[in-house]
PDB file of C-alpha atoms in Angstrom:
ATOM      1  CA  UNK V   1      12.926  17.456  32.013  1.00 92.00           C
ATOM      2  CA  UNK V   2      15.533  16.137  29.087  1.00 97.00           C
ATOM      3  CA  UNK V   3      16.508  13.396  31.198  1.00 96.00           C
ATOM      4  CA  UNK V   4      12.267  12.446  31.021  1.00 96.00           C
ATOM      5  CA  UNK V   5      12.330  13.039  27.288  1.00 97.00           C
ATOM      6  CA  UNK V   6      15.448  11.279  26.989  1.00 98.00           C
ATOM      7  CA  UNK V   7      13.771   7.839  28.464  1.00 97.00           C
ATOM      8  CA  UNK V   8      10.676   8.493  26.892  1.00 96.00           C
ATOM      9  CA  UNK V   9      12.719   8.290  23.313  1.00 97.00           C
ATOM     10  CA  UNK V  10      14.880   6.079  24.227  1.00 98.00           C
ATOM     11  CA  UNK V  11      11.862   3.792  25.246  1.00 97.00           C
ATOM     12  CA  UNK V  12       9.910   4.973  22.434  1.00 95.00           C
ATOM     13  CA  UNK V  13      12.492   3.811  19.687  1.00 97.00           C
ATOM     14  CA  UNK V  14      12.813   0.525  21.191  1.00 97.00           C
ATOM     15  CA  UNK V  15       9.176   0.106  21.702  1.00 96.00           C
ATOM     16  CA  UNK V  16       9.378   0.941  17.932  1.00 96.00           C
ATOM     17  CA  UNK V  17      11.861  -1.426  17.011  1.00 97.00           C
ATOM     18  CA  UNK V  18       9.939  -4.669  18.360  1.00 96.00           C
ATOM     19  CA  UNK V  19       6.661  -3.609  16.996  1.00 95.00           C
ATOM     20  CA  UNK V  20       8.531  -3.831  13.226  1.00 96.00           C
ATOM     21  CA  UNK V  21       9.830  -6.979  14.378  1.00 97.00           C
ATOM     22  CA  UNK V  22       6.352  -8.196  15.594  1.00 95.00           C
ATOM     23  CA  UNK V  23       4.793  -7.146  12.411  1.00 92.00           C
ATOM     24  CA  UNK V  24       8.033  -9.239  10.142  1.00 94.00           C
ATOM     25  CA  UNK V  25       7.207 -12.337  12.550  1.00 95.00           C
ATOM     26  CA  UNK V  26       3.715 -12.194  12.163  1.00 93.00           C
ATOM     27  CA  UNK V  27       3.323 -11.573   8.208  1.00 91.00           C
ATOM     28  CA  UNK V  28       5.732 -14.103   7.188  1.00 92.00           C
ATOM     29  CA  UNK V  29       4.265 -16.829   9.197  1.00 92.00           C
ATOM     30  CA  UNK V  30       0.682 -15.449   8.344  1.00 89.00           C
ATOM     31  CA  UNK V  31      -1.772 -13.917   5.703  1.00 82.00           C
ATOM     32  CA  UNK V  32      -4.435 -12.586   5.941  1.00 81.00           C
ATOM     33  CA  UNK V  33      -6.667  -9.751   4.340  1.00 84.00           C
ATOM     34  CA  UNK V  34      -7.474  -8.715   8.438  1.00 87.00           C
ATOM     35  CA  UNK V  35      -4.462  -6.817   9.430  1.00 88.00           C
ATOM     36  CA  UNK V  36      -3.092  -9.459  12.213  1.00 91.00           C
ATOM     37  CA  UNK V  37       0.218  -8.007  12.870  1.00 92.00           C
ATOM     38  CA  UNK V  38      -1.161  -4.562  13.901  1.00 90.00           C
ATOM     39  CA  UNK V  39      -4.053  -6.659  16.148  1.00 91.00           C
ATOM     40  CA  UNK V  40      -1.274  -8.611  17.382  1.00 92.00           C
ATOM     41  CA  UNK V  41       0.467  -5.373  18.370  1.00 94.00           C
ATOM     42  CA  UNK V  42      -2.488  -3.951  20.424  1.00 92.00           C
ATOM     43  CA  UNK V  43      -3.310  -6.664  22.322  1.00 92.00           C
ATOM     44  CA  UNK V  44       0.150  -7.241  23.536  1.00 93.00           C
ATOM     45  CA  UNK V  45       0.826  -3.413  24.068  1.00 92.00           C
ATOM     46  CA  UNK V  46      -2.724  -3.200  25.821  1.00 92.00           C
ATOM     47  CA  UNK V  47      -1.241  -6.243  27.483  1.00 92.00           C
ATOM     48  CA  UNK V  48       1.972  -5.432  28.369  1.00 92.00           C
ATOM     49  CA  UNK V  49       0.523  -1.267  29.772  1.00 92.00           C
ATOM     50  CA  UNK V  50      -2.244  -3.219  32.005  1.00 90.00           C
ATOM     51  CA  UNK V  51       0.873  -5.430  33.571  1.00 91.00           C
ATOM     52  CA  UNK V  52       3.457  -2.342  33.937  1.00 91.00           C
ATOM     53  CA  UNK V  53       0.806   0.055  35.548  1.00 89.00           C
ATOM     54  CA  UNK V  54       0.017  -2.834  37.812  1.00 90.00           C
ATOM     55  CA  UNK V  55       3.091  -2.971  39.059  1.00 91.00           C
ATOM     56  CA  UNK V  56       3.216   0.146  39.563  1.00 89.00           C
ATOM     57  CA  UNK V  57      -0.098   0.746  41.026  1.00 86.00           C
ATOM     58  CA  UNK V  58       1.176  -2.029  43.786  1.00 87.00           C
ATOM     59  CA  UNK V  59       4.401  -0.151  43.737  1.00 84.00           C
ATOM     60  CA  UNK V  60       6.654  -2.919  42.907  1.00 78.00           C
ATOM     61  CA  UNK V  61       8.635  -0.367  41.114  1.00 77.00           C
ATOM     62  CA  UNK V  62       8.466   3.038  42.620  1.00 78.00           C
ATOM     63  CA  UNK V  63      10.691   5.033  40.407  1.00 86.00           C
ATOM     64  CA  UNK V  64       9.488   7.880  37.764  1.00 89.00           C
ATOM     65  CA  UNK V  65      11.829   7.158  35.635  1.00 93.00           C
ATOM     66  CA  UNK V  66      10.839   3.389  35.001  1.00 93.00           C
ATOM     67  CA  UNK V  67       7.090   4.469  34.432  1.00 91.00           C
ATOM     68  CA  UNK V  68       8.064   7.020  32.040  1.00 94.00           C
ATOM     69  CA  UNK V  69      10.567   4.317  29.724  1.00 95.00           C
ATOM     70  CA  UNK V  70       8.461   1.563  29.918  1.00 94.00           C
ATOM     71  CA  UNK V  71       4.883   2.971  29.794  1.00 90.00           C
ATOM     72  CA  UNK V  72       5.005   6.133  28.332  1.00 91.00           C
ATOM     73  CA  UNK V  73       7.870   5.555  26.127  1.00 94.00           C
ATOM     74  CA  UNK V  74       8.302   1.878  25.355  1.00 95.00           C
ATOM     75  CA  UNK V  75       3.864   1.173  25.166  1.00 93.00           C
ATOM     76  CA  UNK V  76       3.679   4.195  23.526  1.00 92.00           C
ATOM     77  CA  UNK V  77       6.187   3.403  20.646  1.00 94.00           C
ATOM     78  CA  UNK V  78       4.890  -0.174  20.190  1.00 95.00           C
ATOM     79  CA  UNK V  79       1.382   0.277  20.279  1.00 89.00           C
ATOM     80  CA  UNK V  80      -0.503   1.345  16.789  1.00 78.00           C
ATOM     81  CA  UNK V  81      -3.943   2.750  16.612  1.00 84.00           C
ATOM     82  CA  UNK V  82      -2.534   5.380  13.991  1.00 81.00           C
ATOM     83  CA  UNK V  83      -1.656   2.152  11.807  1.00 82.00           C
ATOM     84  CA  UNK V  84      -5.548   0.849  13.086  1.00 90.00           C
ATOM     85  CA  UNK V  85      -7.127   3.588  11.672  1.00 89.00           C
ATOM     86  CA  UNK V  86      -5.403   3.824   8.461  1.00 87.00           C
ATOM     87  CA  UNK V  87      -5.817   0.181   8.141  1.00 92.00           C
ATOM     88  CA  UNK V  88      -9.590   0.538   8.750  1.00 92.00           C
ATOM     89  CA  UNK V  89     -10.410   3.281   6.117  1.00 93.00           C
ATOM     90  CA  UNK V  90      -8.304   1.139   3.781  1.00 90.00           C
ATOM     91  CA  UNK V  91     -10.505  -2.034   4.373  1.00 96.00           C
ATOM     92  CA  UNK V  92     -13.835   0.119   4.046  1.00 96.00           C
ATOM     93  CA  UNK V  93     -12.218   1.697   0.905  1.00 95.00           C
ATOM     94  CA  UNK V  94     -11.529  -2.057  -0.827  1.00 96.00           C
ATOM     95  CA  UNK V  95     -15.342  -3.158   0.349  1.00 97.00           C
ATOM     96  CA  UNK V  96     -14.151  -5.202   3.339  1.00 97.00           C
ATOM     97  CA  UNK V  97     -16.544  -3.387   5.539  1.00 97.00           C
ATOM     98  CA  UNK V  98     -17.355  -6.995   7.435  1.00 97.00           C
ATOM     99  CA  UNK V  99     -13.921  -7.339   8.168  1.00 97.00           C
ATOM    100  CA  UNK V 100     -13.085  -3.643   9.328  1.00 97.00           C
ATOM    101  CA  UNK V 101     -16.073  -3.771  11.747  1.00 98.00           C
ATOM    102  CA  UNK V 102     -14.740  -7.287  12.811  1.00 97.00           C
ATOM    103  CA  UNK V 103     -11.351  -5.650  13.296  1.00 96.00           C
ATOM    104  CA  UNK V 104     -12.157  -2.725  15.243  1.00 97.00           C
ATOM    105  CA  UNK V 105     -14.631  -5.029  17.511  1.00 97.00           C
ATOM    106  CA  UNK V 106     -12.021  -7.443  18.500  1.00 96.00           C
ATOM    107  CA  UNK V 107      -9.244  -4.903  19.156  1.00 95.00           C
ATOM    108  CA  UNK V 108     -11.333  -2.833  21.164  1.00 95.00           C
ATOM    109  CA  UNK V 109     -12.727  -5.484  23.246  1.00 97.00           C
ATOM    110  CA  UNK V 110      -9.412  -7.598  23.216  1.00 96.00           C
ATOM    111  CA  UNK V 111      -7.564  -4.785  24.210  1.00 94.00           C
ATOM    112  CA  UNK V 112      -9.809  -3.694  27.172  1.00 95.00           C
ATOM    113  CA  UNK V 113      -9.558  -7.298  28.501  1.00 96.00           C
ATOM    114  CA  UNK V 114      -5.748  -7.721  27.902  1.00 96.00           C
ATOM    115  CA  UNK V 115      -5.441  -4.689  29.974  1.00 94.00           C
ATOM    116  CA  UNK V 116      -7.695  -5.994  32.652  1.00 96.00           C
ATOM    117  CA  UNK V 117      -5.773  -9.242  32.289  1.00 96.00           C
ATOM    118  CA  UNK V 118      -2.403  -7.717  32.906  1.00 95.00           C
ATOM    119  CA  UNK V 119      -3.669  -5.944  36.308  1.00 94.00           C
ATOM    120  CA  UNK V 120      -5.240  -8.314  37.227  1.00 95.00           C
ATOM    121  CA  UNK V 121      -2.137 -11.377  37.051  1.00 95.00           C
ATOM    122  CA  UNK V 122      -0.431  -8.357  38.966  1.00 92.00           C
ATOM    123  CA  UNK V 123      -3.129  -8.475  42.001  1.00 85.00           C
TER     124      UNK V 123
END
């Protein structure tokens, strides 16, 4: 059990680490009012979690521990639907309302396909 919670921090904090640095590469090369770095985010986490599971699903890697740094850990600290929420209510709050409703239609639906995408360039 700590040596799970261990990997699942220690994947966590890096997952963590390069969604900052996702976020610094993507605002100073970009601005926008829609929140691009956080879309950016979720589409390669949803990405990256479709593409890791495959491999695991075709059991390319077979060991616990790798599922639990990489997915659980690693996806789960670089991913940010917290941020996407906050983000939304603040765009709804400042009358963006065409925007938020953009924003949470293309995340949803480019998240479900980047998923799909990553299992299926596994198969």
């Amino acid at each position: 059990m700590i040596k799970t919670i261990i990997l699942v921090g220690l994947g966590g904090g890096l997952g963590s680490i390069f969604r900052y640095l996702t976020a610094v590469f993507v605002n100073k090369h970009f601005s926008f009012i829609y929140p691009l770095a956080t879309f950016m985010v979720n589409f390669i986490g949803c990405f990256l979690i479709g593409l890791l599971l495959g491999l695991f699903e075709r059991q390319y890697w077979t060991t616990p521990d790798l599922k639990f740094l990489l997915v659980v850990g690693f996806c789960g600290g670089y991913t940010t639907f917290s941020t996407f929420a906050f983000e939304n209510l603040s765009l709804f709050q400042s009358n963006h309302t065409l925007v938020a409703f953009a924003y949470i239609a293309l995340s949803v639906l480019t998240g479900l396909f980047a998923t799909w995408l990553g299992l299926y360039v596994v198969k």
